[in-house]
Amino acid sequence: DAGVIQSPRHEVTEMGQEVTLRCKPISGHDYLFWYRQTMMRGLELLIYFNNNVPIDDSGMPEDRFSAKMPNASFSTLKIQPSEPRDSAVYFCASSRGADEQYFGPGTRLTVT
Amino acid sequence: KNEVEQSPQNLTAQEGEFITINCSYSVGISALHWLQQHPGGGIVSLFMLSSGKKKHGRLIATINIQEKHSSLHITASHPRDSAVYICAAWRDSNYQLIWGAGTKLIIKP
């Protein structure tokens, strides 16, 4: 398997623009996680899905953030409108049940 | 007080030394996760533990459920082990992941 795939790897956008981050989990994994990492706050869990259903979105910072998982092989994290403080590395991870999570390479987002 | 505490925050050691990183938690958990993040940013899952001990190469992870404590050990450390090591606990009441602050490890040749 190719592992967890994220795209784009880098995104630079202007404040106010919509940003969509994409994730393809490992085939057969039933959990998908979205994380954000910043120097100030470290690694934060934003939201996770089980069998495509959002289970806990308490980590989503505000209404500007939304995540979807239309099927078992694809998830998106959208920020609209984006702000400079959203600049971070966003990781997607997947797992089979409560087993080890496999992380994608991350998307480095810069909002100017 | 954080629900998951890691120590030390920073650790510098010489190549070949035996390394121990500790993780204590104060809540009921279903499993504890050790991860490694290299300077390039990539995150790798090392272990998921709910009891006992696991070993993979030079890495050993142990967990003591009664004492609410886990340790990550690295034997014969090498400069390529330099990374940030993070423990994260799955809270069993709501399956929420609680993170430690991470331990930055530097192994000098």
Coordinates of C-alpha atoms in Angstrom, one line a residue, chain A residues 8-100:
Chain A
P8 CA -1.3 19.3 -1.8
R9 CA 2.0 19.0 0.1
H10 CA 2.4 22.7 0.2
E11 CA -0.2 25.4 -0.1
V12 CA 0.3 29.2 -0.1
T13 CA -2.8 31.3 -0.2
E14 CA -4.0 34.7 0.7
M15 CA -6.2 35.6 3.6
G16 CA -9.8 35.2 2.9
Q17 CA -9.4 32.4 0.3
E18 CA -10.9 29.0 0.6
V19 CA -8.4 26.2 1.2
T20 CA -9.2 22.5 0.7
L21 CA -6.8 19.8 2.0
R22 CA -7.2 16.2 0.8
C23 CA -6.5 12.8 2.3
K24 CA -6.6 9.3 1.1
P25 CA -6.4 6.8 4.0
I26 CA -4.9 3.3 3.8
S27 CA -7.3 0.9 2.3
G28 CA -9.1 -1.1 4.9
H29 CA -8.6 1.4 7.7
D30 CA -11.8 2.4 9.3
Y31 CA -10.6 5.4 11.3
L32 CA -9.4 8.7 9.8
F33 CA -7.9 11.6 11.8
W34 CA -7.1 15.2 10.9
Y35 CA -4.4 16.9 13.0
R36 CA -2.8 20.4 13.0
Q37 CA 0.7 21.1 14.1
T38 CA 2.0 24.5 15.0
M39 CA 5.1 25.6 17.0
M40 CA 2.9 27.3 19.6
R41 CA 0.3 24.6 20.2
G42 CA 2.1 21.4 19.1
L43 CA 0.0 18.6 17.6
E44 CA -3.7 19.0 17.9
L45 CA -6.4 16.5 16.9
L46 CA -9.1 18.4 14.9
I47 CA -11.6 15.7 14.1
Y48 CA -11.8 12.0 13.5
F49 CA -14.1 9.7 11.5
N50 CA -15.1 6.1 12.0
N51 CA -16.5 4.4 9.0
N52 CA -16.9 7.8 7.3
V53 CA -18.9 9.2 10.2
P54 CA -17.5 12.1 12.2
I55 CA -17.2 11.0 15.8
D56 CA -15.5 13.9 17.6
D57 CA -15.0 17.3 16.1
S58 CA -14.4 19.1 19.4
G59 CA -10.9 20.0 18.2
M60 CA -12.1 22.0 15.2
P61 CA -11.1 25.5 16.0
E62 CA -14.2 27.3 14.7
D63 CA -16.9 27.4 12.1
R64 CA -14.4 28.3 9.4
F65 CA -13.2 24.7 9.5
S66 CA -15.2 21.8 8.1
A67 CA -14.3 18.2 7.3
K68 CA -16.0 15.6 5.2
M69 CA -15.5 12.0 4.4
P70 CA -17.9 11.1 1.5
N71 CA -16.5 7.6 1.2
A72 CA -13.9 5.2 2.8
S73 CA -11.1 6.3 0.6
F74 CA -11.3 10.1 0.7
S75 CA -11.6 13.0 3.1
T76 CA -11.3 16.7 2.9
L77 CA -10.6 19.5 5.4
K78 CA -11.8 22.9 4.3
I79 CA -11.0 26.3 5.7
Q80 CA -13.2 29.1 4.5
P81 CA -12.3 31.9 4.8
S82 CA -8.6 31.3 5.7
E83 CA -6.7 33.5 8.1
P84 CA -2.9 33.9 8.7
R85 CA -3.3 32.1 12.1
D86 CA -4.4 29.0 10.2
S87 CA -0.8 28.6 8.9
A88 CA 0.4 25.2 10.1
V89 CA 1.1 21.7 9.0
Y90 CA -2.0 19.6 8.6
F91 CA -1.6 15.9 9.0
C92 CA -4.1 13.1 8.1
A93 CA -3.7 9.7 9.7
S94 CA -5.7 6.5 9.4
S95 CA -5.9 3.3 11.5
R96 CA -7.7 0.0 11.8
G97 CA -9.6 0.3 15.0
A98 CA -7.5 1.4 17.9
D99 CA -4.3 0.2 16.3
E100 CA -1.3 2.3 15.4

